[in-house]
XYZ file of N, CA, C and O in Angstrom:
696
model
N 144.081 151.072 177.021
C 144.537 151.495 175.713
C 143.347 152.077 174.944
O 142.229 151.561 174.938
N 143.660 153.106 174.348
C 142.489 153.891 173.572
C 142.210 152.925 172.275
O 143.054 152.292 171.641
N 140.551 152.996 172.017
C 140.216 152.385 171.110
C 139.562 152.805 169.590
O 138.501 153.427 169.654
N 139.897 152.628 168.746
C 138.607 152.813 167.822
C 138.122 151.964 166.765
O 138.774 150.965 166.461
N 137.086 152.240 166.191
C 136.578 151.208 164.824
C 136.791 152.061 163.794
O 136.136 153.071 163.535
N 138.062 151.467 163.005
C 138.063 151.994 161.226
C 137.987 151.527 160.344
O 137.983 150.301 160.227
N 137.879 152.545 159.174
C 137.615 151.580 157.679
C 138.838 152.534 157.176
O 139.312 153.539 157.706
N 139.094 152.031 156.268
C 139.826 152.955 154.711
C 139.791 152.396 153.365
O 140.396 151.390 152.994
N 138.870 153.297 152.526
C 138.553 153.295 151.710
C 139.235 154.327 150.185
O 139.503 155.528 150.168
N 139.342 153.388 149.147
C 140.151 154.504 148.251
C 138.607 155.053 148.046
O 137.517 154.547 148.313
N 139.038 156.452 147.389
C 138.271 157.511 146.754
C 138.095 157.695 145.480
O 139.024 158.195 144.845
N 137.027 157.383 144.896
C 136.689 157.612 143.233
C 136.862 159.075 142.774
O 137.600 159.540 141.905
N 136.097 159.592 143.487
C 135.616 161.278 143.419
C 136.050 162.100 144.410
O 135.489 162.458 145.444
N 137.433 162.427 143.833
C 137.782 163.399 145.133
C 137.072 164.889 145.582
O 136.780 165.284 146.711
N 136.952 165.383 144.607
C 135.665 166.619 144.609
C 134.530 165.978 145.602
O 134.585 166.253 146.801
N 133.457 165.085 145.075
C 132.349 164.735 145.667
C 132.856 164.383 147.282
O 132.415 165.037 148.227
N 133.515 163.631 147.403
C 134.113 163.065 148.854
C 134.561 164.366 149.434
O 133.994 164.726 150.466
N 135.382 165.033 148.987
C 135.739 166.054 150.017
C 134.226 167.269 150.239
O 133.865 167.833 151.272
N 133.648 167.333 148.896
C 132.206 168.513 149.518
C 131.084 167.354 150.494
O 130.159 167.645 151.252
N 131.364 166.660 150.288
C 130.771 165.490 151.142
C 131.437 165.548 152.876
O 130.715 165.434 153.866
N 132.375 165.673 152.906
C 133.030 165.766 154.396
C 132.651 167.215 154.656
O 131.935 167.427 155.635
N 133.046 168.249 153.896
C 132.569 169.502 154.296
C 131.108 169.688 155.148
O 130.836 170.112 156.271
N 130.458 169.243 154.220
C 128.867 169.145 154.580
C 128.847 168.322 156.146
O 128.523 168.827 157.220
N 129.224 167.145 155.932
C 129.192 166.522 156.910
C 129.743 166.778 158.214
O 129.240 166.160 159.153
N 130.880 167.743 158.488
C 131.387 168.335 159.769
C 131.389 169.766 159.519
O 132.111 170.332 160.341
N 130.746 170.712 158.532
C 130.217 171.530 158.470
C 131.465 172.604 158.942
O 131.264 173.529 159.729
N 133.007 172.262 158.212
C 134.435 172.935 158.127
C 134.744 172.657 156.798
O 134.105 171.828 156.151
N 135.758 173.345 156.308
C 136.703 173.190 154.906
C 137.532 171.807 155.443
O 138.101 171.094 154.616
N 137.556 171.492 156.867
C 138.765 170.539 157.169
C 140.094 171.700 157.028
O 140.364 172.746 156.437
N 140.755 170.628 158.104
C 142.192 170.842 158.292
C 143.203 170.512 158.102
O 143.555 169.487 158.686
N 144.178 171.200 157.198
C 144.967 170.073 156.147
C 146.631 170.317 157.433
O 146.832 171.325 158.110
N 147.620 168.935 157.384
C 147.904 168.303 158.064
C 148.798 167.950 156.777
O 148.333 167.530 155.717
N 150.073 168.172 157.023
C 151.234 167.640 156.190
C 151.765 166.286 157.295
O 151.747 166.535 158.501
N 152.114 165.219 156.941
C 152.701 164.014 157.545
C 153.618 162.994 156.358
O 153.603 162.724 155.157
N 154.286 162.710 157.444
C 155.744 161.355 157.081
C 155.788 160.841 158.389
O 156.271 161.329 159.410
N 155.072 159.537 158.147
C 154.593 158.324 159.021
C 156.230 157.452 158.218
O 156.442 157.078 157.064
N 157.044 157.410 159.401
C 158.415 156.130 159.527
C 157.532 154.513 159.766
O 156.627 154.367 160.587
N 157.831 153.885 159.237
C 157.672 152.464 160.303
C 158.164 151.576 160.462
O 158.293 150.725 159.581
N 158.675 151.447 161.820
C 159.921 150.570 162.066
C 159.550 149.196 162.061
O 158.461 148.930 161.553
N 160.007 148.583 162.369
C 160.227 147.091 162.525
C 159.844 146.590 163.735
O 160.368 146.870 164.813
N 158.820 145.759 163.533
C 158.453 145.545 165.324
C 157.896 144.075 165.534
O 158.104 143.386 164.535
N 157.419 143.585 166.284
C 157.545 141.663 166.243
C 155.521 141.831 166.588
O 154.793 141.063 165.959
N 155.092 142.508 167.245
C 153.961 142.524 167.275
C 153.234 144.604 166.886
O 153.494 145.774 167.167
N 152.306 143.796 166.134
C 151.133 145.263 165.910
C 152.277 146.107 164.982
O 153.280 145.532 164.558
N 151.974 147.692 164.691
C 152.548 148.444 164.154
C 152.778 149.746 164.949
O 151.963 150.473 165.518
N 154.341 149.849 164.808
C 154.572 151.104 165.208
C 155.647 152.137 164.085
O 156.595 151.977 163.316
N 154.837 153.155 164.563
C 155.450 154.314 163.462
C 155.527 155.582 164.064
O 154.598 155.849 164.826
N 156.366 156.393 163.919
C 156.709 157.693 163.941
C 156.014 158.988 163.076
O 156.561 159.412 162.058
N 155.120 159.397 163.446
C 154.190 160.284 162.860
C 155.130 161.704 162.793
O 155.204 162.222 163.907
N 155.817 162.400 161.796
C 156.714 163.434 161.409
C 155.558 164.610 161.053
O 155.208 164.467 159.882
N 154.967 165.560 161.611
C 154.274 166.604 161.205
C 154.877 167.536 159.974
O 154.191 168.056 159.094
N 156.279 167.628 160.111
C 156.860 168.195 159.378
C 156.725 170.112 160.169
O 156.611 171.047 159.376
N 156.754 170.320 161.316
C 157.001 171.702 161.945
C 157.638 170.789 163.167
O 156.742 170.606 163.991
N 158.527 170.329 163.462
C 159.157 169.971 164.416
C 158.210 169.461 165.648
O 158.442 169.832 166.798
N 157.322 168.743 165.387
C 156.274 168.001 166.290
C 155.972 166.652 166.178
O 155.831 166.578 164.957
N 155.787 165.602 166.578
C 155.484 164.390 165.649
C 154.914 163.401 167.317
O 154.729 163.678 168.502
N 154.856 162.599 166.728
C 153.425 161.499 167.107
C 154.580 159.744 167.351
O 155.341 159.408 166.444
N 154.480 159.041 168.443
C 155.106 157.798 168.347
C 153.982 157.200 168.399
O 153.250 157.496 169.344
N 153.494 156.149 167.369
C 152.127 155.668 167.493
C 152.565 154.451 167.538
O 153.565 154.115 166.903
N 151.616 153.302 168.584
C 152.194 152.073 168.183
C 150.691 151.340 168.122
O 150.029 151.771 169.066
N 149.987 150.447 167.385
C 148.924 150.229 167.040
C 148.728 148.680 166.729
O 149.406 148.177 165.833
N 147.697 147.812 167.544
C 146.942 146.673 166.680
C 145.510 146.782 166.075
O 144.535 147.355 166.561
N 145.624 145.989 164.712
C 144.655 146.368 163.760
C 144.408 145.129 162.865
O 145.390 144.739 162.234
N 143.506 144.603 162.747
C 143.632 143.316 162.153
C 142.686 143.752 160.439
O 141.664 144.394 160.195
N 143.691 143.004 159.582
C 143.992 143.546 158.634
C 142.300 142.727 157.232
O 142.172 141.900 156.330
N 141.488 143.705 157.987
C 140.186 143.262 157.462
C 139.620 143.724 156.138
O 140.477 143.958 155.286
N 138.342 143.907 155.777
C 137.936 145.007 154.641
C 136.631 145.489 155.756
O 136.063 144.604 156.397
N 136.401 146.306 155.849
C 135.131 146.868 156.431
C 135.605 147.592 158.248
O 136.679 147.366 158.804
N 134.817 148.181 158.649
C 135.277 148.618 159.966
C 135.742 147.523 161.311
O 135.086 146.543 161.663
N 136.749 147.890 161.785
C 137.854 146.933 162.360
C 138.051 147.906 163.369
O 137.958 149.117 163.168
N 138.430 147.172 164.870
C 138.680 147.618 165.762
C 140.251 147.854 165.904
O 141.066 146.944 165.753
N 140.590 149.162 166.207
C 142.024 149.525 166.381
C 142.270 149.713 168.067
O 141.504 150.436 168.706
N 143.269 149.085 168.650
C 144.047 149.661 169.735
C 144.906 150.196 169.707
O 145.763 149.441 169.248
N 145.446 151.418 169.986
C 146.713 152.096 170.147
C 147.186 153.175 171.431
O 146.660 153.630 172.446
N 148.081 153.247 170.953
C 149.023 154.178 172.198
C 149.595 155.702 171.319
O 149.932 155.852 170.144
N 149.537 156.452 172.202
C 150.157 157.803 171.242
C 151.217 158.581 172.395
O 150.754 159.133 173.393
N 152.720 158.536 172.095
C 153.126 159.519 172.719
C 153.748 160.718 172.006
O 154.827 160.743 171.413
N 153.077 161.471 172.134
C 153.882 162.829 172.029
C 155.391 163.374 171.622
O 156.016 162.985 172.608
N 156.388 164.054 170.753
C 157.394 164.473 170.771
C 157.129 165.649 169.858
O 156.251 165.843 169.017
N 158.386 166.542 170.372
C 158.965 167.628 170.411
C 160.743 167.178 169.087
O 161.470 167.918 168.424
N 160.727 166.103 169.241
C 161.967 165.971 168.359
C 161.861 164.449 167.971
O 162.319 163.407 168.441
N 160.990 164.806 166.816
C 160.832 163.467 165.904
C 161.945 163.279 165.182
O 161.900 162.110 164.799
N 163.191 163.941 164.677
C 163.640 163.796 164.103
C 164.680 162.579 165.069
O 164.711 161.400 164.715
N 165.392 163.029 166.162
C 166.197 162.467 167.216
C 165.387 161.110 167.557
O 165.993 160.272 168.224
N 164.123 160.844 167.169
C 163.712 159.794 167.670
C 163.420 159.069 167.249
O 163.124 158.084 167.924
N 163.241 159.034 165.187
C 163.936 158.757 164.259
C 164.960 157.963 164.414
O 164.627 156.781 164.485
N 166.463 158.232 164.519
C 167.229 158.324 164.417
C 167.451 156.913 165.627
O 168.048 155.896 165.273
N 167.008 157.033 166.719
C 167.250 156.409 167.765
C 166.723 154.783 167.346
O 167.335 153.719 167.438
N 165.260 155.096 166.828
C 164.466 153.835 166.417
C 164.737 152.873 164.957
O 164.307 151.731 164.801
N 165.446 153.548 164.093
C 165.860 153.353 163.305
C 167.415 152.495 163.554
O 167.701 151.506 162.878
N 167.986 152.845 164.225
C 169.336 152.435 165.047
C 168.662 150.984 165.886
O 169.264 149.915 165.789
N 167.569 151.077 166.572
C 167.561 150.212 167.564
C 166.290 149.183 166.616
O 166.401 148.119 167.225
N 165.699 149.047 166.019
C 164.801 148.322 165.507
C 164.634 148.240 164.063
O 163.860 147.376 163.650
N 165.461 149.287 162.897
C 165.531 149.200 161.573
C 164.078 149.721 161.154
O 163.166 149.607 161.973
N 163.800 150.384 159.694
C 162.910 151.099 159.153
C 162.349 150.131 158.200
O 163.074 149.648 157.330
N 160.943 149.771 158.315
C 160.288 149.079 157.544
C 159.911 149.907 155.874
O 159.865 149.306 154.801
N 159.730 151.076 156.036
C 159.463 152.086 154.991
C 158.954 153.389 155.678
O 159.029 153.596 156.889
N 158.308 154.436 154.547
C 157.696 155.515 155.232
C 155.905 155.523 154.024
O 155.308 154.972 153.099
N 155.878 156.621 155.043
C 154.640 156.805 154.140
C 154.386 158.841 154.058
O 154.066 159.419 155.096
N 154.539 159.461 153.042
C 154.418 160.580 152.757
C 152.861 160.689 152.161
O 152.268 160.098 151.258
N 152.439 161.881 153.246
C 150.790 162.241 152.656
C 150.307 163.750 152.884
O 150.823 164.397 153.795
N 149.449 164.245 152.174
C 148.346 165.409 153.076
C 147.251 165.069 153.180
O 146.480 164.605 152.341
N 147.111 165.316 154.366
C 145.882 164.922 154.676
C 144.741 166.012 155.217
O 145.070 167.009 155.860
N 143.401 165.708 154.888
C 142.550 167.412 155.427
C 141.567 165.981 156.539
O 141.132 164.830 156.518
N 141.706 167.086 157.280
C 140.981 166.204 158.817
C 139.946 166.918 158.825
O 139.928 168.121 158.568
N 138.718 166.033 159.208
C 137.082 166.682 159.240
C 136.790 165.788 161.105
O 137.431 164.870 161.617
N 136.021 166.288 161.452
C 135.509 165.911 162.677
C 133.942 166.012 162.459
O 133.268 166.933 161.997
N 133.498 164.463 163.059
C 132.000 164.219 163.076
C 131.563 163.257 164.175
O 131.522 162.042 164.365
N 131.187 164.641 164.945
C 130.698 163.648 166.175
C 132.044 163.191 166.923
O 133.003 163.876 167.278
N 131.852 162.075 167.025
C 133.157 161.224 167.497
C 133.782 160.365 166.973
O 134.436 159.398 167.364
N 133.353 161.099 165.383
C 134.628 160.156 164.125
C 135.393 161.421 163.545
O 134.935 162.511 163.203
N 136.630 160.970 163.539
C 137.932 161.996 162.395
C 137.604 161.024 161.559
O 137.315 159.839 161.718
N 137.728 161.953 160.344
C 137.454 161.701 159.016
C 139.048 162.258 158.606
O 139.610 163.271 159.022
N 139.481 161.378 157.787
C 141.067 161.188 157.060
C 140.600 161.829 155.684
O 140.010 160.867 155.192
N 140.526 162.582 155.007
C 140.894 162.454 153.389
C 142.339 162.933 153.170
O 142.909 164.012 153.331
N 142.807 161.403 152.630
C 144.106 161.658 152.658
C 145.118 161.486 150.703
O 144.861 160.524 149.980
N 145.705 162.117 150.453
C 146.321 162.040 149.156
C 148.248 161.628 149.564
O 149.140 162.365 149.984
N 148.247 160.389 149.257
C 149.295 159.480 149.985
C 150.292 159.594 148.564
O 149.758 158.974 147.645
N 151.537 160.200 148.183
C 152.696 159.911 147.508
C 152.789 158.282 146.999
O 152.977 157.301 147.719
N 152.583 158.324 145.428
C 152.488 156.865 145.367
C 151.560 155.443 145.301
O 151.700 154.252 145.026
N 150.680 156.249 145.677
C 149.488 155.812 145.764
C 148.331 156.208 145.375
O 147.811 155.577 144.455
N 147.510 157.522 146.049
C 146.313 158.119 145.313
C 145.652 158.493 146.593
O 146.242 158.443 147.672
N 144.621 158.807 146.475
C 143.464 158.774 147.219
C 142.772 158.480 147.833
O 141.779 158.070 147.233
N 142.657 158.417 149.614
C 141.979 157.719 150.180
C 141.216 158.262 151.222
O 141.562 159.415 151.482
N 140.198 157.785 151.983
C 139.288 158.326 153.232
C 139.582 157.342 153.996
O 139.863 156.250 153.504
N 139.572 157.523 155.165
C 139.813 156.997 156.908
C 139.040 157.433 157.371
O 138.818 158.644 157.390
N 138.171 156.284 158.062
C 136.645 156.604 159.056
C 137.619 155.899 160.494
O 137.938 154.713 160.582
N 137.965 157.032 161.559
C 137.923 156.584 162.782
C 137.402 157.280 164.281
O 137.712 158.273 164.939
N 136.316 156.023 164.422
C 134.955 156.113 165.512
C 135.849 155.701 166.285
O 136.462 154.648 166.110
N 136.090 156.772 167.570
C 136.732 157.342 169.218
C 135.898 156.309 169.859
O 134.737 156.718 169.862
N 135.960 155.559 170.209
C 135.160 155.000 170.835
C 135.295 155.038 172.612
O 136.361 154.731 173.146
N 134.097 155.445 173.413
C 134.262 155.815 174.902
C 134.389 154.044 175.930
O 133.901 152.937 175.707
N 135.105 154.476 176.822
C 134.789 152.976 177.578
C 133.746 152.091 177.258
O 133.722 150.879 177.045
N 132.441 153.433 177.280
C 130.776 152.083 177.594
C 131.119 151.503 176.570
O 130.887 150.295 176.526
N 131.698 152.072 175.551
C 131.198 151.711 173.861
C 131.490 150.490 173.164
O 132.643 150.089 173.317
N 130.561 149.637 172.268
C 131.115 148.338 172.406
C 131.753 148.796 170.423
O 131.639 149.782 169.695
N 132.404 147.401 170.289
C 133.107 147.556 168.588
C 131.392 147.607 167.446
O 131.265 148.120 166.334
N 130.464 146.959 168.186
C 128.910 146.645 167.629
C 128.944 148.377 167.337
O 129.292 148.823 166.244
N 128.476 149.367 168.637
C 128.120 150.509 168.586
C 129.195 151.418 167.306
O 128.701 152.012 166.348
N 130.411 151.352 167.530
C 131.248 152.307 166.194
C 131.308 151.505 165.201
O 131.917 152.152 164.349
N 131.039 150.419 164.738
C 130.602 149.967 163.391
C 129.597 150.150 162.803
O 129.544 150.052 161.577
N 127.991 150.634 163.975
C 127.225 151.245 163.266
C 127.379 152.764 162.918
O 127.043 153.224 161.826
N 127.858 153.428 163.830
C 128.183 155.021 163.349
C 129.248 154.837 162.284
O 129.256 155.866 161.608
N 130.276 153.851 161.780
C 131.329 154.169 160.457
C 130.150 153.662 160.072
O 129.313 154.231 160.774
N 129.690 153.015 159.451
C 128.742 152.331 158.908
C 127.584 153.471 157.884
O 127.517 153.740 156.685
N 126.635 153.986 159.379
C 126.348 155.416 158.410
C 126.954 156.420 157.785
O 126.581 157.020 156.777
N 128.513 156.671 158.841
C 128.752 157.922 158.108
C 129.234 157.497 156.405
O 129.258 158.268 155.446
N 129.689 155.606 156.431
C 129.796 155.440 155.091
C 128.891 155.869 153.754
O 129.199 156.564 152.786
N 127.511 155.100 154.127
C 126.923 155.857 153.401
C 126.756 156.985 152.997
O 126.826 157.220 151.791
N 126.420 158.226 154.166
C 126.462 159.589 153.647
C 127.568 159.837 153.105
O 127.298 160.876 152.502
N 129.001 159.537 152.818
C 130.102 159.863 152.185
C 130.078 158.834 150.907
O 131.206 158.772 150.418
N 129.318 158.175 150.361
C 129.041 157.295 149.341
C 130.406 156.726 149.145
O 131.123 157.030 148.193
N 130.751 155.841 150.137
C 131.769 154.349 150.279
C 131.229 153.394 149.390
O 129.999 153.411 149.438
N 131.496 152.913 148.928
C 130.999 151.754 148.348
C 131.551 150.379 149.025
O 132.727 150.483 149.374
N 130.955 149.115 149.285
C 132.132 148.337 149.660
C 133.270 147.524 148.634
O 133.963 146.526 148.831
N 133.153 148.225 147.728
C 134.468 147.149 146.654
C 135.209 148.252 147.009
O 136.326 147.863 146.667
N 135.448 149.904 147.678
C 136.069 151.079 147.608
C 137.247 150.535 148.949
O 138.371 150.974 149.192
N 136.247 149.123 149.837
C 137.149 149.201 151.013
C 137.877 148.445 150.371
O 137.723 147.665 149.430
N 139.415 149.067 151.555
C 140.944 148.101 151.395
C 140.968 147.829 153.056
O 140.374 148.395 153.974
N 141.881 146.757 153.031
C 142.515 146.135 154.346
C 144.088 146.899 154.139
O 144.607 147.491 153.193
N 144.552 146.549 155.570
C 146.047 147.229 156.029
C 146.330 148.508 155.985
O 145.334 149.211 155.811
N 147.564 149.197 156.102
C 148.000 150.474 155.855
C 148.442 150.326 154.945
O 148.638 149.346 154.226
N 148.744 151.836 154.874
C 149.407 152.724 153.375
C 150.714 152.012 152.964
O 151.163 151.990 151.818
N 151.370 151.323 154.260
C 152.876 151.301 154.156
C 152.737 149.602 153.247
O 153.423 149.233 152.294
N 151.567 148.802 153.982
C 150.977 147.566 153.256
C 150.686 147.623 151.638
O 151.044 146.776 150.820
N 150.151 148.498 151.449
C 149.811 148.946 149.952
C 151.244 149.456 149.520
O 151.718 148.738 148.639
N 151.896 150.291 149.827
C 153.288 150.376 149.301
C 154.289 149.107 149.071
O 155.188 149.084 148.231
N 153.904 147.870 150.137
C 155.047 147.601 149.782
C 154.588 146.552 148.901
O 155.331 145.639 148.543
N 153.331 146.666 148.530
C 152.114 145.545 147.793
C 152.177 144.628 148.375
O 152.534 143.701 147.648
N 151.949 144.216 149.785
C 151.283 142.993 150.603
C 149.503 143.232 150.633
O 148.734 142.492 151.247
N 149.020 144.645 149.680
C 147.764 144.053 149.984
C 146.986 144.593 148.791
O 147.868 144.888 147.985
N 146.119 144.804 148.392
C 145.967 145.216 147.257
C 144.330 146.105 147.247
O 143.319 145.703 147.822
N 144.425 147.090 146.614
C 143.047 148.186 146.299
C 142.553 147.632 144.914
O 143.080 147.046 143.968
N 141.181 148.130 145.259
C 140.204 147.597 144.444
C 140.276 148.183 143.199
O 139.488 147.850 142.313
C-alpha cells in the first residue's frame, strides 16, 4: 500500500502561502476543482474524489488523527464514471457527507503541496511526503518538517482529521 507523511494546516495569509509555494516548486500551481463523497465505512476512510470533468478518484485511506506530520496509507483506484459509482456506494454503504474545494497543487521534490479553499470552512495547506519503499515515517517527517518552515506553518496553524471531520465539528482548528 502506498505511503505518505502529512500535515494540514489552516492558512493565515493566503497571498504569502500561496507566493510561498510558487517560489518553492517554482510553478503558479495547478488548480484542481474537487467534491470528495464519504461514505460510511467500519475501518479508515473512504471517499470518492469527483474532479468535476467526468474523472474521479476511489480513495480509501488510514490516517491517525494527530496534529503534526502523520503517516497515511492508502489505495487509489481510478474511474471514468464517478458519478455511477456514487450512486452504487451510496446505495451499498450510505454517505457520511461531502467535501467541496479548489485546490492549486504545487510539487516539491517528493511532496504535493495542497493549497486548498474548502466551501465552509476557509483555508488550508496539505504537506504530502511520497514516501519510497527505503523510506522510513522518521525520513518524510523531516522533509514536511522543513518544507514547514519555508512555508511559515506555525504549529498552533496545525489541525488533526479531514475536512469532512472539521465539517461535521468532530475536530476543531486553531
Amino acid at each position: 500500500m502506498p505511503r505518505n507523511v502529512e500535515i494540514k494546516a489552516r492558512v493565515r495569509d493566503w497571498e504569502r502561502t500561496l507566493q510561498e509555494c510558487c517560489n518553492q516548486s517554482k510553478t503558479a500551481g495547478e488548480l484542481i476543482k474537487q467534491r470528495d463523497v464519504f461514505f460510511n465505512s467500519s475501518h479508515g476512510r473512504l471517499k470518492l474524489r469527483d474532479f468535476q470533468d467526468g474523472q474521479g478518484q476511489l480513495i480509501y485511506y488510514e490516517r491517525p488523527d494527530l496534529v503534526g506530520p502523520k503517516l497515511s496509507d492508502y489505495s487509489i483506484s481510478n474511474t471514468t464514471h464517478p458519478a455511477d459509482l456514487e450512486r452504487v456506494l451510496t446505495q451499498a454503504l450510505g454517505v457520511r457527507g461531502s467535501v467541496v474545494k479548489e485546490r492549486l497543487l504545487f510539487l516539491v521534490g517528493q511532496t504535493r503541496i495542497h493549497l486548498d479553499k474548502v466551501q465552509g470552512l476557509g483555508e488550508f495547506l496539505e504537506l504530502e511526503v511520497v514516501l519510497t519503499d527505503s523510506q522510513t515515517l522518521q525520513d518524510g517527517d523531516i522533509i514536511a518538517q522543513n518544507l514547514m518552515k519555508k512555508l511559515g506553518i506555525q504549529p498552533d496553524d496545525l489541525i488533526t482529521g479531514a475536512y469532512m471531520d472539521l465539517l461535521k465539528g468532530q475536530h476543531t482548528t486553531p
